[in-house]
PDB file of C-alpha atoms in Angstrom:
ATOM      1  CA  MET Y 182      87.730 118.775 234.850  1.00  0.00           C
ATOM      2  CA  LYS Y 183      89.777 116.824 232.298  1.00  0.00           C
ATOM      3  CA  ASP Y 184      91.964 113.964 233.509  1.00  0.00           C
ATOM      4  CA  GLY Y 185      95.049 116.029 232.685  1.00  0.00           C
ATOM      5  CA  ASP Y 186      93.737 118.805 234.915  1.00  0.00           C
ATOM      6  CA  SER Y 187      93.326 116.648 238.034  1.00  0.00           C
ATOM      7  CA  ILE Y 188      95.321 117.597 241.090  1.00  0.00           C
ATOM      8  CA  GLU Y 189      97.153 114.274 240.839  1.00  0.00           C
ATOM      9  CA  ALA Y 190      98.107 114.956 237.205  1.00  0.00           C
ATOM     10  CA  ARG Y 191      99.270 118.484 238.063  1.00  0.00           C
ATOM     11  CA  ALA Y 192     101.376 117.087 240.922  1.00  0.00           C
ATOM     12  CA  ALA Y 193     102.827 114.404 238.632  1.00  0.00           C
ATOM     13  CA  GLY Y 194     103.765 117.215 236.272  1.00  0.00           C
ATOM     14  CA  GLY Y 195     105.844 118.845 239.000  1.00  0.00           C
ATOM     15  CA  ASP Y 196     103.311 121.328 240.408  1.00  0.00           C
ATOM     16  CA  ALA Y 197     104.534 121.807 243.992  1.00  0.00           C
ATOM     17  CA  GLY Y 198     101.265 123.466 245.011  1.00  0.00           C
ATOM     18  CA  ALA Y 199      99.238 120.480 243.824  1.00  0.00           C
ATOM     19  CA  PHE Y 200     101.589 118.108 245.629  1.00  0.00           C
ATOM     20  CA  GLY Y 201     101.254 120.231 248.782  1.00  0.00           C
ATOM     21  CA  ALA Y 202      97.475 120.007 248.538  1.00  0.00           C
ATOM     22  CA  LEU Y 203      97.702 116.212 248.188  1.00  0.00           C
ATOM     23  CA  MET Y 204     100.000 116.097 251.225  1.00  0.00           C
ATOM     24  CA  ALA Y 205      97.544 118.146 253.255  1.00  0.00           C
ATOM     25  CA  ALA Y 206      94.686 115.886 252.220  1.00  0.00           C
ATOM     26  CA  THR Y 207      96.513 112.647 253.096  1.00  0.00           C
ATOM     27  CA  LYS Y 208      98.815 113.440 256.008  1.00  0.00           C
ATOM     28  CA  GLY Y 209      96.370 112.726 258.854  1.00  0.00           C
ATOM     29  CA  ASP Y 210      95.383 109.245 257.718  1.00  0.00           C
ATOM     30  CA  LEU Y 211      98.897 108.420 256.575  1.00  0.00           C
ATOM     31  CA  TYR Y 212     100.404 109.527 259.901  1.00  0.00           C
ATOM     32  CA  ARG Y 213      97.936 107.359 261.836  1.00  0.00           C
ATOM     33  CA  PHE Y 214      98.815 104.357 259.682  1.00  0.00           C
ATOM     34  CA  VAL Y 215     102.577 104.855 260.137  1.00  0.00           C
ATOM     35  CA  ARG Y 216     102.162 105.538 263.878  1.00  0.00           C
ATOM     36  CA  ARG Y 217     100.241 102.308 264.343  1.00  0.00           C
ATOM     37  CA  TYR Y 218     102.763 100.390 262.300  1.00  0.00           C
ATOM     38  CA  VAL Y 219     105.909 101.568 264.103  1.00  0.00           C
ATOM     39  CA  GLY Y 220     104.440 102.259 267.541  1.00  0.00           C
ATOM     40  CA  ASP Y 221     106.474 105.435 268.098  1.00  0.00           C
ATOM     41  CA  GLU Y 222     105.233 108.985 267.598  1.00  0.00           C
ATOM     42  CA  ALA Y 223     108.594 110.594 266.808  1.00  0.00           C
ATOM     43  CA  GLU Y 224     109.597 107.821 264.409  1.00  0.00           C
ATOM     44  CA  ALA Y 225     106.194 108.084 262.735  1.00  0.00           C
ATOM     45  CA  HIS Y 226     106.738 111.801 262.075  1.00  0.00           C
ATOM     46  CA  ASP Y 227     110.183 111.076 260.603  1.00  0.00           C
ATOM     47  CA  LEU Y 228     108.825 108.267 258.434  1.00  0.00           C
ATOM     48  CA  LEU Y 229     105.970 110.472 257.246  1.00  0.00           C
ATOM     49  CA  GLN Y 230     108.508 113.085 256.106  1.00  0.00           C
ATOM     50  CA  GLU Y 231     110.583 110.369 254.417  1.00  0.00           C
ATOM     51  CA  THR Y 232     107.451 109.114 252.663  1.00  0.00           C
ATOM     52  CA  TYR Y 233     106.542 112.513 251.263  1.00  0.00           C
ATOM     53  CA  THR Y 234     110.151 113.178 250.251  1.00  0.00           C
ATOM     54  CA  ALA Y 235     110.332 109.843 248.432  1.00  0.00           C
ATOM     55  CA  ALA Y 236     106.950 110.515 246.816  1.00  0.00           C
ATOM     56  CA  TRP Y 237     108.075 113.937 245.588  1.00  0.00           C
ATOM     57  CA  LEU Y 238     111.280 112.456 244.147  1.00  0.00           C
ATOM     58  CA  ALA Y 239     109.354 109.636 242.434  1.00  0.00           C
ATOM     59  CA  LEU Y 240     106.391 111.770 241.355  1.00  0.00           C
ATOM     60  CA  ARG Y 241     107.281 111.715 237.674  1.00  0.00           C
ATOM     61  CA  ARG Y 242     106.787 107.924 237.766  1.00  0.00           C
ATOM     62  CA  TYR Y 243     103.332 108.241 239.361  1.00  0.00           C
ATOM     63  CA  ASP Y 244     100.445 107.270 237.082  1.00  0.00           C
ATOM     64  CA  PRO Y 245      97.572 109.747 237.668  1.00  0.00           C
ATOM     65  CA  ALA Y 246      95.107 107.073 236.548  1.00  0.00           C
ATOM     66  CA  ARG Y 247      95.996 105.175 239.725  1.00  0.00           C
ATOM     67  CA  PRO Y 248      94.646 106.434 243.084  1.00  0.00           C
ATOM     68  CA  PHE Y 249      97.251 108.733 244.640  1.00  0.00           C
ATOM     69  CA  GLU Y 250      96.512 107.517 248.145  1.00  0.00           C
ATOM     70  CA  VAL Y 251      97.179 103.888 247.166  1.00  0.00           C
ATOM     71  CA  TRP Y 252     100.499 104.857 245.580  1.00  0.00           C
ATOM     72  CA  LEU Y 253     101.466 106.962 248.589  1.00  0.00           C
ATOM     73  CA  ARG Y 254     100.430 104.242 251.055  1.00  0.00           C
ATOM     74  CA  SER Y 255     102.705 101.784 249.220  1.00  0.00           C
ATOM     75  CA  ILE Y 256     105.642 104.148 249.679  1.00  0.00           C
ATOM     76  CA  ALA Y 257     104.800 104.602 253.376  1.00  0.00           C
ATOM     77  CA  LEU Y 258     104.533 100.861 253.866  1.00  0.00           C
ATOM     78  CA  ASN Y 259     107.968 100.369 252.310  1.00  0.00           C
ATOM     79  CA  LYS Y 260     109.400 103.068 254.599  1.00  0.00           C
ATOM     80  CA  CYS Y 261     107.861 101.301 257.620  1.00  0.00           C
ATOM     81  CA  ARG Y 262     109.283  97.959 256.539  1.00  0.00           C
ATOM     82  CA  ASP Y 263     112.733  99.497 256.045  1.00  0.00           C
ATOM     83  CA  TRP Y 264     112.500 101.085 259.490  1.00  0.00           C
ATOM     84  CA  SER Y 265     111.561  97.726 261.048  1.00  0.00           C
ATOM     85  CA  ARG Y 266     114.499  95.984 259.388  1.00  0.00           C
ATOM     86  CA  ARG Y 267     116.949  98.689 260.498  1.00  0.00           C
ATOM     87  CA  ARG Y 268     115.626  98.571 264.055  1.00  0.00           C
ATOM     88  CA  ALA Y 269     115.863  94.780 264.196  1.00  0.00           C
ATOM     89  CA  ALA Y 270     119.418  94.868 262.839  1.00  0.00           C
ATOM     90  CA  ARG Y 271     120.482  97.472 265.417  1.00  0.00           C
ATOM     91  CA  ARG Y 272     119.059  95.373 268.248  1.00  0.00           C
ATOM     92  CA  VAL Y 273     120.819  92.247 267.051  1.00  0.00           C
ATOM     93  CA  VAL Y 274     124.126  94.062 266.611  1.00  0.00           C
ATOM     94  CA  ARG Y 275     123.925  95.697 270.026  1.00  0.00           C
ATOM     95  CA  GLY Y 276     122.645  92.536 271.650  1.00  0.00           C
ATOM     96  CA  VAL Y 277     120.619  94.718 273.971  1.00  0.00           C
ATOM     97  CA  MET Y 278     117.259  93.005 273.623  1.00  0.00           C
ATOM     98  CA  GLY Y 279     115.414  90.394 271.650  1.00  0.00           C
ATOM     99  CA  LEU Y 280     113.585  91.194 268.463  1.00  0.00           C
ATOM    100  CA  ASP Y 281     110.225  90.690 270.153  1.00  0.00           C
ATOM    101  CA  ALA Y 282     110.764  93.113 273.053  1.00  0.00           C
ATOM    102  CA  PRO Y 283     107.659  95.274 273.576  1.00  0.00           C
ATOM    103  CA  GLU Y 284     107.871  98.955 272.838  1.00  0.00           C
ATOM    104  CA  ALA Y 285     108.182 101.030 275.975  1.00  0.00           C
ATOM    105  CA  SER Y 286     105.657 103.761 275.428  1.00  0.00           C
ATOM    106  CA  ALA Y 287     102.911 104.820 277.783  1.00  0.00           C
ATOM    107  CA  VAL Y 288      99.281 104.409 276.847  1.00  0.00           C
ATOM    108  CA  ARG Y 289      96.776 106.747 278.428  1.00  0.00           C
ATOM    109  CA  MET Y 290      93.387 105.205 278.969  1.00  0.00           C
ATOM    110  CA  GLU Y 291      90.499 107.106 280.508  1.00  0.00           C
ATOM    111  CA  THR Y 292      88.800 104.736 282.961  1.00  0.00           C
ATOM    112  CA  PRO Y 293      87.024 105.248 286.260  1.00  0.00           C
ATOM    113  CA  SER Y 294      89.425 103.424 288.592  1.00  0.00           C
ATOM    114  CA  PRO Y 295      93.205 103.000 288.887  1.00  0.00           C
ATOM    115  CA  GLU Y 296      92.779  99.206 288.733  1.00  0.00           C
ATOM    116  CA  ALA Y 297      90.809  99.427 285.500  1.00  0.00           C
ATOM    117  CA  ARG Y 298      93.399 101.817 284.037  1.00  0.00           C
ATOM    118  CA  LEU Y 299      96.213  99.410 284.917  1.00  0.00           C
ATOM    119  CA  ASP Y 300      94.319  96.463 283.432  1.00  0.00           C
ATOM    120  CA  ASP Y 301      93.537  98.418 280.237  1.00  0.00           C
ATOM    121  CA  ARG Y 302      97.155  99.539 280.000  1.00  0.00           C
ATOM    122  CA  ARG Y 303      98.413  95.984 280.322  1.00  0.00           C
ATOM    123  CA  ARG Y 304      96.018  94.777 277.616  1.00  0.00           C
ATOM    124  CA  ALA Y 305      96.973  97.648 275.306  1.00  0.00           C
ATOM    125  CA  GLU Y 306     100.671  96.991 275.840  1.00  0.00           C
ATOM    126  CA  ALA Y 307     100.158  93.264 275.251  1.00  0.00           C
ATOM    127  CA  LEU Y 308      98.291  94.010 272.013  1.00  0.00           C
ATOM    128  CA  ARG Y 309     100.936  96.512 270.875  1.00  0.00           C
ATOM    129  CA  SER Y 310     103.633  93.985 271.661  1.00  0.00           C
ATOM    130  CA  ALA Y 311     101.791  91.239 269.815  1.00  0.00           C
ATOM    131  CA  LEU Y 312     101.347  93.550 266.818  1.00  0.00           C
ATOM    132  CA  THR Y 313     105.067  94.325 266.726  1.00  0.00           C
ATOM    133  CA  ARG Y 314     105.822  90.597 266.602  1.00  0.00           C
ATOM    134  CA  LEU Y 315     103.615  90.019 263.563  1.00  0.00           C
ATOM    135  CA  PRO Y 316     105.595  89.665 260.349  1.00  0.00           C
ATOM    136  CA  ASP Y 317     105.172  92.534 257.884  1.00  0.00           C
ATOM    137  CA  GLY Y 318     103.186  90.356 255.503  1.00  0.00           C
ATOM    138  CA  LEU Y 319     100.500  89.895 258.154  1.00  0.00           C
ATOM    139  CA  LYS Y 320     100.739  93.212 259.998  1.00  0.00           C
ATOM    140  CA  ALA Y 321     100.165  95.538 257.047  1.00  0.00           C
ATOM    141  CA  PRO Y 322      96.905  94.006 255.777  1.00  0.00           C
ATOM    142  CA  LEU Y 323      95.539  93.696 259.318  1.00  0.00           C
ATOM    143  CA  LEU Y 324      96.230  97.351 260.141  1.00  0.00           C
ATOM    144  CA  LEU Y 325      94.847  98.556 256.818  1.00  0.00           C
ATOM    145  CA  ALA Y 326      91.651  96.537 257.283  1.00  0.00           C
ATOM    146  CA  THR Y 327      90.886  96.853 260.966  1.00  0.00           C
ATOM    147  CA  LEU Y 328      92.263 100.230 261.910  1.00  0.00           C
ATOM    148  CA  GLU Y 329      91.695 102.088 258.662  1.00  0.00           C
ATOM    149  CA  GLY Y 330      88.602 100.282 257.423  1.00  0.00           C
ATOM    150  CA  ARG Y 331      90.066  99.645 253.974  1.00  0.00           C
ATOM    151  CA  SER Y 332      88.415  97.115 251.694  1.00  0.00           C
ATOM    152  CA  HIS Y 333      90.262  93.956 250.715  1.00  0.00           C
ATOM    153  CA  GLY Y 334      90.435  95.303 247.162  1.00  0.00           C
ATOM    154  CA  GLU Y 335      92.090  98.525 248.309  1.00  0.00           C
ATOM    155  CA  ILE Y 336      94.539  96.588 250.461  1.00  0.00           C
ATOM    156  CA  ALA Y 337      95.355  94.276 247.550  1.00  0.00           C
ATOM    157  CA  ALA Y 338      96.135  97.318 245.390  1.00  0.00           C
ATOM    158  CA  ILE Y 339      98.336  98.879 248.090  1.00  0.00           C
ATOM    159  CA  LEU Y 340     100.270  95.680 248.754  1.00  0.00           C
ATOM    160  CA  GLY Y 341     100.364  94.433 245.177  1.00  0.00           C
ATOM    161  CA  VAL Y 342      98.750  91.079 245.981  1.00  0.00           C
ATOM    162  CA  THR Y 343      95.430  89.392 245.219  1.00  0.00           C
ATOM    163  CA  THR Y 344      92.284  89.965 247.230  1.00  0.00           C
ATOM    164  CA  LYS Y 345      92.356  86.311 248.288  1.00  0.00           C
ATOM    165  CA  ALA Y 346      95.915  86.783 249.601  1.00  0.00           C
ATOM    166  CA  VAL Y 347      94.699  89.749 251.654  1.00  0.00           C
ATOM    167  CA  GLU Y 348      91.854  87.682 253.142  1.00  0.00           C
ATOM    168  CA  THR Y 349      94.250  84.859 254.002  1.00  0.00           C
ATOM    169  CA  ARG Y 350      96.825  87.182 255.562  1.00  0.00           C
ATOM    170  CA  ILE Y 351      94.220  88.962 257.692  1.00  0.00           C
ATOM    171  CA  ALA Y 352      92.863  85.640 258.938  1.00  0.00           C
ATOM    172  CA  ARG Y 353      96.377  84.433 259.777  1.00  0.00           C
ATOM    173  CA  ALA Y 354      97.206  87.709 261.523  1.00  0.00           C
ATOM    174  CA  ARG Y 355      94.066  87.526 263.654  1.00  0.00           C
ATOM    175  CA  LYS Y 356      94.791  83.917 264.551  1.00  0.00           C
ATOM    176  CA  ARG Y 357      98.371  84.720 265.553  1.00  0.00           C
ATOM    177  CA  LEU Y 358      97.260  87.710 267.622  1.00  0.00           C
ATOM    178  CA  ALA Y 359      94.613  85.616 269.389  1.00  0.00           C
ATOM    179  CA  GLU Y 360      97.181  82.923 270.140  1.00  0.00           C
ATOM    180  CA  ASP Y 361      99.772  85.456 271.272  1.00  0.00           C
ATOM    181  CA  MET Y 362      97.309  87.298 273.502  1.00  0.00           C
ATOM    182  CA  ALA Y 363      96.127  84.023 275.073  1.00  0.00           C
ATOM    183  CA  VAL Y 364      99.644  83.225 276.319  1.00  0.00           C
ATOM    184  CA  PRO Y 365     100.384  84.811 279.722  1.00  0.00           C
ATOM    185  CA  GLY Y 366     103.012  87.476 279.206  1.00  0.00           C
ATOM    186  CA  GLY Y 367     102.257  87.558 275.465  1.00  0.00           C
ATOM    187  CA  ALA Y 368     105.384  85.686 274.342  1.00  0.00           C
TER     188      ALA Y 368
END
């Protein structure tokens, strides 16, 4: 297959079927990334749709020589960051809660006893809360590395930074999470 015949090149040329195939191939992983980033299932679905819409509208600017998934992940990351900023601004304007309030979503954990389930739930909620308090510059590389198993090189390409910057940010994120989780109440 010639480079011009790749599915990415056909999509960049406006082939809706090729773009649909790329969406189908990437939507599961991309949804999981967005869901982990925002911590809300419904918002993650909305952001996923926004990501694909933005990708379709910007497709003519996509370079088929660049990995499609990296380009798409960059768009999704920007959508997540925009969502976080909008959410923070709404909370400040309303004055309802602080910016570091934990998300109120249930976590189902399969464990043998009710006590163990409660303990696991508290730890999961503390971790989720600590993750939401991480700044975007630390959260994104950590999630891409630990939850998606991406290499530092891939993360650097997605974020547009050096590999060394990725390593530093992941180390800082882990340190902040460890510190945050060590404090009773997580804050």
